[in-house]
Amino acid sequence: TADVGDDPETLALMRRAGCKLLFVGLETIDQANLDAVHKGQRADSYPRRIRAIHDAGIRIAAFFILGFDGATPETPARLSRFIVRHGIATRRA
């Protein structure tokens, strides 16, 4: 999970072991949707964790789910902006 972004020691070991890309299921950037599916994650923690993973020299490929009950016509555009803003799978680590 993105929780690894809270563990600098594990990130350093992963990078030292040759990890260059981490596949992470973020599911959604909407906290209400995370709560509805009982994920126990905080969407507001994603930017900090993503930054820590990038700072460790590891790129992120994130998986998201579109179509939650709380989705709106704006949801794909918001998600796209989030992906670009945080350099998911595009940032050179």
GROMACS .gro file of N, CA, C and O in nm:
model
  372
    1THR      N    1   0.084  -0.119   0.000
    1THR     CA    2   0.000   0.000   0.000
    1THR      C    3   0.088   0.124   0.000
    1THR      O    4   0.210   0.116   0.018
    2ALA      N    5   0.023   0.238  -0.013
    2ALA     CA    6   0.095   0.366  -0.009
    2ALA      C    7   0.155   0.390   0.129
    2ALA      O    8   0.239   0.478   0.145
    3ASP      N    9   0.115   0.310   0.229
    3ASP     CA   10   0.170   0.323   0.364
    3ASP      C   11   0.322   0.316   0.366
    3ASP      O   12   0.386   0.371   0.455
    4VAL      N   13   0.381   0.250   0.269
    4VAL     CA   14   0.526   0.239   0.265
    4VAL      C   15   0.590   0.378   0.259
    4VAL      O   16   0.704   0.396   0.300
    5GLY      N   17   0.516   0.477   0.212
    5GLY     CA   18   0.566   0.614   0.209
    5GLY      C   19   0.592   0.670   0.346
    5GLY      O   20   0.659   0.773   0.360
    6ASP      N   21   0.540   0.605   0.450
    6ASP     CA   22   0.563   0.648   0.588
    6ASP      C   23   0.682   0.576   0.651
    6ASP      O   24   0.709   0.595   0.769
    7ASP      N   25   0.750   0.494   0.575
    7ASP     CA   26   0.859   0.412   0.629
    7ASP      C   27   0.988   0.435   0.550
    7ASP      O   28   1.020   0.359   0.459
    8PRO      N   29   1.064   0.540   0.585
    8PRO     CA   30   1.185   0.572   0.509
    8PRO      C   31   1.288   0.459   0.508
    8PRO      O   32   1.358   0.441   0.409
    9GLU      N   33   1.294   0.381   0.614
    9GLU     CA   34   1.391   0.271   0.618
    9GLU      C   35   1.356   0.165   0.514
    9GLU      O   36   1.442   0.117   0.440
   10THR      N   37   1.229   0.128   0.506
   10THR     CA   38   1.187   0.030   0.407
   10THR      C   39   1.206   0.084   0.266
   10THR      O   40   1.253   0.012   0.177
   11LEU      N   41   1.174   0.211   0.244
   11LEU     CA   42   1.195   0.271   0.112
   11LEU      C   43   1.342   0.266   0.072
   11LEU      O   44   1.375   0.233  -0.041
   12ALA      N   45   1.430   0.297   0.166
   12ALA     CA   46   1.574   0.294   0.137
   12ALA      C   47   1.619   0.152   0.103
   12ALA      O   48   1.698   0.132   0.010
   13LEU      N   49   1.569   0.054   0.177
   13LEU     CA   50   1.604  -0.085   0.150
   13LEU      C   51   1.549  -0.130   0.013
   13LEU      O   52   1.618  -0.201  -0.061
   14MET      N   53   1.429  -0.088  -0.017
   14MET     CA   54   1.370  -0.123  -0.147
   14MET      C   55   1.455  -0.066  -0.260
   14MET      O   56   1.485  -0.136  -0.357
   15ARG      N   57   1.493   0.060  -0.248
   15ARG     CA   58   1.572   0.123  -0.353
   15ARG      C   59   1.708   0.056  -0.363
   15ARG      O   60   1.758   0.031  -0.473
   16ARG      N   61   1.769   0.027  -0.249
   16ARG     CA   62   1.901  -0.038  -0.249
   16ARG      C   63   1.892  -0.177  -0.313
   16ARG      O   64   1.987  -0.224  -0.376
   17ALA      N   65   1.777  -0.241  -0.299
   17ALA     CA   66   1.756  -0.374  -0.358
   17ALA      C   67   1.726  -0.366  -0.508
   17ALA      O   68   1.715  -0.468  -0.574
   18GLY      N   69   1.714  -0.243  -0.559
   18GLY     CA   70   1.692  -0.227  -0.702
   18GLY      C   71   1.550  -0.191  -0.743
   18GLY      O   72   1.520  -0.185  -0.862
   19CYS      N   73   1.463  -0.165  -0.647
   19CYS     CA   74   1.325  -0.127  -0.679
   19CYS      C   75   1.326   0.007  -0.750
   19CYS      O   76   1.380   0.105  -0.700
   20LYS      N   77   1.264   0.010  -0.868
   20LYS     CA   78   1.256   0.134  -0.945
   20LYS      C   79   1.112   0.179  -0.966
   20LYS      O   80   1.087   0.294  -0.997
   21LEU      N   81   1.018   0.086  -0.953
   21LEU     CA   82   0.878   0.117  -0.977
   21LEU      C   83   0.792   0.037  -0.880
   21LEU      O   84   0.811  -0.084  -0.864
   22LEU      N   85   0.701   0.106  -0.815
   22LEU     CA   86   0.614   0.045  -0.716
   22LEU      C   87   0.470   0.053  -0.764
   22LEU      O   88   0.422   0.161  -0.798
   23PHE      N   89   0.401  -0.058  -0.768
   23PHE     CA   90   0.260  -0.061  -0.804
   23PHE      C   91   0.177  -0.047  -0.677
   23PHE      O   92   0.191  -0.128  -0.586
   24VAL      N   93   0.094   0.056  -0.672
   24VAL     CA   94   0.018   0.087  -0.552
   24VAL      C   95  -0.130   0.104  -0.587
   24VAL      O   96  -0.163   0.178  -0.679
   25GLY      N   97  -0.215   0.038  -0.515
   25GLY     CA   98  -0.359   0.056  -0.532
   25GLY      C   99  -0.408   0.170  -0.445
   25GLY      O  100  -0.425   0.152  -0.325
   26LEU      N  101  -0.427   0.285  -0.504
   26LEU     CA  102  -0.479   0.399  -0.429
   26LEU      C  103  -0.632   0.401  -0.430
   26LEU      O  104  -0.693   0.467  -0.348
   27GLU      N  105  -0.692   0.332  -0.523
   27GLU     CA  106  -0.837   0.316  -0.537
   27GLU      C  107  -0.908   0.444  -0.581
   27GLU      O  108  -0.969   0.449  -0.685
   28THR      N  109  -0.903   0.548  -0.497
   28THR     CA  110  -0.975   0.672  -0.524
   28THR      C  111  -0.912   0.786  -0.446
   28THR      O  112  -0.848   0.763  -0.343
   29ILE      N  113  -0.931   0.907  -0.494
   29ILE     CA  114  -0.882   1.024  -0.422
   29ILE      C  115  -0.995   1.089  -0.342
   29ILE      O  116  -0.974   1.192  -0.278
   30ASP      N  117  -1.111   1.028  -0.342
   30ASP     CA  118  -1.228   1.079  -0.271
   30ASP      C  119  -1.244   1.003  -0.139
   30ASP      O  120  -1.271   0.883  -0.137
   31GLN      N  121  -1.226   1.075  -0.028
   31GLN     CA  122  -1.231   1.010   0.103
   31GLN      C  123  -1.365   0.941   0.128
   31GLN      O  124  -1.368   0.833   0.188
   32ALA      N  125  -1.474   1.001   0.084
   32ALA     CA  126  -1.605   0.939   0.106
   32ALA      C  127  -1.612   0.801   0.040
   32ALA      O  128  -1.670   0.707   0.096
   33ASN      N  129  -1.551   0.787  -0.077
   33ASN     CA  130  -1.550   0.657  -0.144
   33ASN      C  131  -1.462   0.557  -0.069
   33ASN      O  132  -1.498   0.439  -0.057
   34LEU      N  133  -1.347   0.602  -0.020
   34LEU     CA  134  -1.261   0.513   0.060
   34LEU      C  135  -1.336   0.465   0.184
   34LEU      O  136  -1.330   0.347   0.219
   35ASP      N  137  -1.405   0.557   0.248
   35ASP     CA  138  -1.482   0.520   0.368
   35ASP      C  139  -1.593   0.421   0.333
   35ASP      O  140  -1.616   0.325   0.408
   36ALA      N  141  -1.659   0.442   0.220
   36ALA     CA  142  -1.771   0.356   0.182
   36ALA      C  143  -1.729   0.211   0.160
   36ALA      O  144  -1.808   0.120   0.180
   37VAL      N  145  -1.603   0.192   0.116
   37VAL     CA  146  -1.555   0.055   0.093
   37VAL      C  147  -1.461   0.008   0.204
   37VAL      O  148  -1.392  -0.091   0.189
   38HIS      N  149  -1.461   0.081   0.314
   38HIS     CA  150  -1.389   0.042   0.436
   38HIS      C  151  -1.240   0.018   0.412
   38HIS      O  152  -1.184  -0.080   0.462
   39LYS      N  153  -1.176   0.108   0.336
   39LYS     CA  154  -1.035   0.091   0.305
   39LYS      C  155  -0.943   0.131   0.420
   39LYS      O  156  -0.830   0.087   0.427
   40GLY      N  157  -0.984   0.219   0.506
   40GLY     CA  158  -0.900   0.259   0.619
   40GLY      C  159  -0.784   0.348   0.578
   40GLY      O  160  -0.692   0.369   0.657
   41GLN      N  161  -0.784   0.397   0.458
   41GLN     CA  162  -0.681   0.488   0.410
   41GLN      C  163  -0.731   0.631   0.421
   41GLN      O  164  -0.851   0.655   0.422
   42ARG      N  165  -0.638   0.726   0.422
   42ARG     CA  166  -0.672   0.867   0.420
   42ARG      C  167  -0.624   0.924   0.287
   42ARG      O  168  -0.503   0.925   0.260
   43ALA      N  169  -0.716   0.969   0.205
   43ALA     CA  170  -0.681   1.026   0.074
   43ALA      C  171  -0.589   1.146   0.090
   43ALA      O  172  -0.502   1.169   0.006
   44ASP      N  173  -0.605   1.221   0.198
   44ASP     CA  174  -0.520   1.339   0.217
   44ASP      C  175  -0.375   1.302   0.251
   44ASP      O  176  -0.287   1.387   0.249
   45SER      N  177  -0.349   1.174   0.278
   45SER     CA  178  -0.211   1.130   0.305
   45SER      C  179  -0.138   1.093   0.175
   45SER      O  180  -0.016   1.078   0.175
   46TYR      N  181  -0.211   1.077   0.066
   46TYR     CA  182  -0.149   1.032  -0.058
   46TYR      C  183  -0.037   1.124  -0.107
   46TYR      O  184   0.070   1.076  -0.141
   47PRO      N  185  -0.058   1.257  -0.113
   47PRO     CA  186   0.051   1.342  -0.164
   47PRO      C  187   0.182   1.327  -0.085
   47PRO      O  188   0.290   1.317  -0.144
   48ARG      N  189   0.172   1.324   0.047
   48ARG     CA  190   0.292   1.309   0.131
   48ARG      C  191   0.360   1.175   0.106
   48ARG      O  192   0.482   1.168   0.092
   49ARG      N  193   0.283   1.070   0.098
   49ARG     CA  194   0.339   0.937   0.077
   49ARG      C  195   0.398   0.924  -0.063
   49ARG      O  196   0.505   0.864  -0.080
   50ILE      N  197   0.330   0.978  -0.162
   50ILE     CA  198   0.383   0.976  -0.299
   50ILE      C  199   0.515   1.050  -0.306
   50ILE      O  200   0.612   1.002  -0.365
   51ARG      N  201   0.522   1.167  -0.244
   51ARG     CA  202   0.646   1.245  -0.243
   51ARG      C  203   0.760   1.166  -0.177
   51ARG      O  204   0.872   1.163  -0.227
   52ALA      N  205   0.731   1.100  -0.066
   52ALA     CA  206   0.835   1.023   0.004
   52ALA      C  207   0.886   0.908  -0.084
   52ALA      O  208   1.006   0.881  -0.087
   53ILE      N  209   0.796   0.842  -0.153
   53ILE     CA  210   0.836   0.732  -0.241
   53ILE      C  211   0.921   0.786  -0.356
   53ILE      O  212   1.026   0.730  -0.387
   54HIS      N  213   0.878   0.896  -0.415
   54HIS     CA  214   0.957   0.958  -0.521
   54HIS      C  215   1.094   1.003  -0.469
   54HIS      O  216   1.196   0.984  -0.536
   55ASP      N  217   1.095   1.062  -0.350
   55ASP     CA  218   1.222   1.108  -0.292
   55ASP      C  219   1.319   0.993  -0.268
   55ASP      O  220   1.441   1.014  -0.265
   56ALA      N  221   1.265   0.873  -0.251
   56ALA     CA  222   1.350   0.755  -0.233
   56ALA      C  223   1.403   0.704  -0.366
   56ALA      O  224   1.480   0.608  -0.371
   57GLY      N  225   1.360   0.768  -0.476
   57GLY     CA  226   1.408   0.727  -0.608
   57GLY      C  227   1.325   0.617  -0.671
   57GLY      O  228   1.372   0.547  -0.760
   58ILE      N  229   1.201   0.605  -0.626
   58ILE     CA  230   1.113   0.500  -0.677
   58ILE      C  231   0.992   0.566  -0.744
   58ILE      O  232   0.929   0.654  -0.687
   59ARG      N  233   0.963   0.523  -0.866
   59ARG     CA  234   0.845   0.572  -0.937
   59ARG      C  235   0.722   0.496  -0.889
   59ARG      O  236   0.734   0.387  -0.834
   60ILE      N  237   0.605   0.555  -0.915
   60ILE     CA  238   0.480   0.493  -0.872
   60ILE      C  239   0.390   0.470  -0.993
   60ILE      O  240   0.368   0.561  -1.072
   61ALA      N  241   0.339   0.350  -1.003
   61ALA     CA  242   0.229   0.318  -1.095
   61ALA      C  243   0.110   0.293  -1.004
   61ALA      O  244   0.111   0.200  -0.923
   62ALA      N  245   0.009   0.377  -1.013
   62ALA     CA  246  -0.105   0.367  -0.922
   62ALA      C  247  -0.226   0.309  -0.994
   62ALA      O  248  -0.246   0.332  -1.113
   63PHE      N  249  -0.304   0.237  -0.920
   63PHE     CA  250  -0.428   0.180  -0.970
   63PHE      C  251  -0.545   0.251  -0.904
   63PHE      O  252  -0.546   0.268  -0.782
   64PHE      N  253  -0.641   0.292  -0.985
   64PHE     CA  254  -0.759   0.362  -0.937
   64PHE      C  255  -0.883   0.290  -0.989
   64PHE      O  256  -0.879   0.225  -1.092
   65ILE      N  257  -0.993   0.309  -0.917
   65ILE     CA  258  -1.121   0.254  -0.958
   65ILE      C  259  -1.212   0.371  -0.994
   65ILE      O  260  -1.230   0.463  -0.914
   66LEU      N  261  -1.267   0.367  -1.113
   66LEU     CA  262  -1.367   0.466  -1.153
   66LEU      C  263  -1.504   0.401  -1.145
   66LEU      O  264  -1.519   0.283  -1.177
   67GLY      N  265  -1.602   0.477  -1.102
   67GLY     CA  266  -1.738   0.425  -1.098
   67GLY      C  267  -1.793   0.401  -0.959
   67GLY      O  268  -1.895   0.333  -0.945
   68PHE      N  269  -1.727   0.454  -0.858
   68PHE     CA  270  -1.785   0.445  -0.724
   68PHE      C  271  -1.920   0.517  -0.724
   68PHE      O  272  -1.944   0.606  -0.806
   69ASP      N  273  -2.007   0.482  -0.631
   69ASP     CA  274  -2.138   0.545  -0.624
   69ASP      C  275  -2.129   0.697  -0.614
   69ASP      O  276  -2.214   0.767  -0.666
   70GLY      N  277  -2.025   0.748  -0.550
   70GLY     CA  278  -2.010   0.892  -0.532
   70GLY      C  279  -1.946   0.963  -0.650
   70GLY      O  280  -1.921   1.083  -0.643
   71ALA      N  281  -1.919   0.893  -0.757
   71ALA     CA  282  -1.854   0.955  -0.873
   71ALA      C  283  -1.948   1.055  -0.940
   71ALA      O  284  -2.070   1.039  -0.938
   72THR      N  285  -1.887   1.156  -0.996
   72THR     CA  286  -1.961   1.259  -1.071
   72THR      C  287  -1.897   1.271  -1.209
   72THR      O  288  -1.788   1.215  -1.232
   73PRO      N  289  -1.958   1.347  -1.298
   73PRO     CA  290  -1.894   1.368  -1.428
   73PRO      C  291  -1.756   1.436  -1.416
   73PRO      O  292  -1.673   1.423  -1.505
   74GLU      N  293  -1.729   1.503  -1.305
   74GLU     CA  294  -1.600   1.570  -1.283
   74GLU      C  295  -1.493   1.473  -1.231
   74GLU      O  296  -1.374   1.503  -1.234
   75THR      N  297  -1.533   1.357  -1.183
   75THR     CA  298  -1.439   1.263  -1.121
   75THR      C  299  -1.319   1.228  -1.209
   75THR      O  300  -1.205   1.237  -1.163
   76PRO      N  301  -1.336   1.190  -1.335
   76PRO     CA  302  -1.219   1.157  -1.418
   76PRO      C  303  -1.123   1.274  -1.435
   76PRO      O  304  -1.001   1.255  -1.431
   77ALA      N  305  -1.176   1.394  -1.450
   77ALA     CA  306  -1.089   1.512  -1.467
   77ALA      C  307  -1.012   1.541  -1.338
   77ALA      O  308  -0.892   1.572  -1.342
   78ARG      N  309  -1.079   1.529  -1.223
   78ARG     CA  310  -1.010   1.549  -1.094
   78ARG      C  311  -0.898   1.446  -1.077
   78ARG      O  312  -0.788   1.478  -1.034
   79LEU      N  313  -0.929   1.322  -1.111
   79LEU     CA  314  -0.830   1.215  -1.098
   79LEU      C  315  -0.712   1.240  -1.191
   79LEU      O  316  -0.597   1.225  -1.153
   80SER      N  317  -0.741   1.280  -1.312
   80SER     CA  318  -0.635   1.309  -1.409
   80SER      C  319  -0.543   1.420  -1.358
   80SER      O  320  -0.420   1.410  -1.367
   81ARG      N  321  -0.601   1.525  -1.304
   81ARG     CA  322  -0.520   1.636  -1.250
   81ARG      C  323  -0.434   1.587  -1.134
   81ARG      O  324  -0.317   1.624  -1.122
   82PHE      N  325  -0.489   1.502  -1.049
   82PHE     CA  326  -0.413   1.447  -0.937
   82PHE      C  327  -0.293   1.366  -0.987
   82PHE      O  328  -0.182   1.381  -0.938
   83ILE      N  329  -0.317   1.281  -1.085
   83ILE     CA  330  -0.211   1.197  -1.141
   83ILE      C  331  -0.099   1.281  -1.199
   83ILE      O  332   0.020   1.257  -1.173
   84VAL      N  333  -0.135   1.384  -1.274
   84VAL     CA  334  -0.034   1.472  -1.335
   84VAL      C  335   0.039   1.552  -1.229
   84VAL      O  336   0.161   1.561  -1.227
   85ARG      N  337  -0.037   1.613  -1.136
   85ARG     CA  338   0.023   1.697  -1.032
   85ARG      C  339   0.124   1.620  -0.948
   85ARG      O  340   0.226   1.674  -0.906
   86HIS      N  341   0.098   1.492  -0.924
   86HIS     CA  342   0.185   1.414  -0.836
   86HIS      C  343   0.281   1.322  -0.912
   86HIS      O  344   0.351   1.240  -0.850
   87GLY      N  345   0.288   1.338  -1.043
   87GLY     CA  346   0.387   1.266  -1.122
   87GLY      C  347   0.377   1.114  -1.115
   87GLY      O  348   0.477   1.044  -1.117
   88ILE      N  349   0.255   1.065  -1.107
   88ILE     CA  350   0.237   0.920  -1.098
   88ILE      C  351   0.270   0.856  -1.232
   88ILE      O  352   0.212   0.891  -1.334
   89ALA      N  353   0.366   0.766  -1.229
   89ALA     CA  354   0.415   0.690  -1.346
   89ALA      C  355   0.472   0.779  -1.456
   89ALA      O  356   0.497   0.731  -1.564
   90THR      N  357   0.492   0.907  -1.425
   90THR     CA  358   0.553   0.994  -1.526
   90THR      C  359   0.679   1.062  -1.471
   90THR      O  360   0.763   1.105  -1.548
   91ARG      N  361   0.690   1.069  -1.342
   91ARG     CA  362   0.805   1.136  -1.281
   91ARG      C  363   0.926   1.048  -1.291
   91ARG      O  364   0.922   0.929  -1.260
   92ARG      N  365   1.033   1.105  -1.334
   92ARG     CA  366   1.159   1.032  -1.340
   92ARG      C  367   1.219   1.028  -1.200
   92ARG      O  368   1.246   1.132  -1.142
   93ALA      N  369   1.237   0.911  -1.146
   93ALA     CA  370   1.291   0.898  -1.010
   93ALA      C  371   1.442   0.896  -1.013
   93ALA      O  372   1.504   0.872  -1.112
   0.00000   0.00000   0.00000
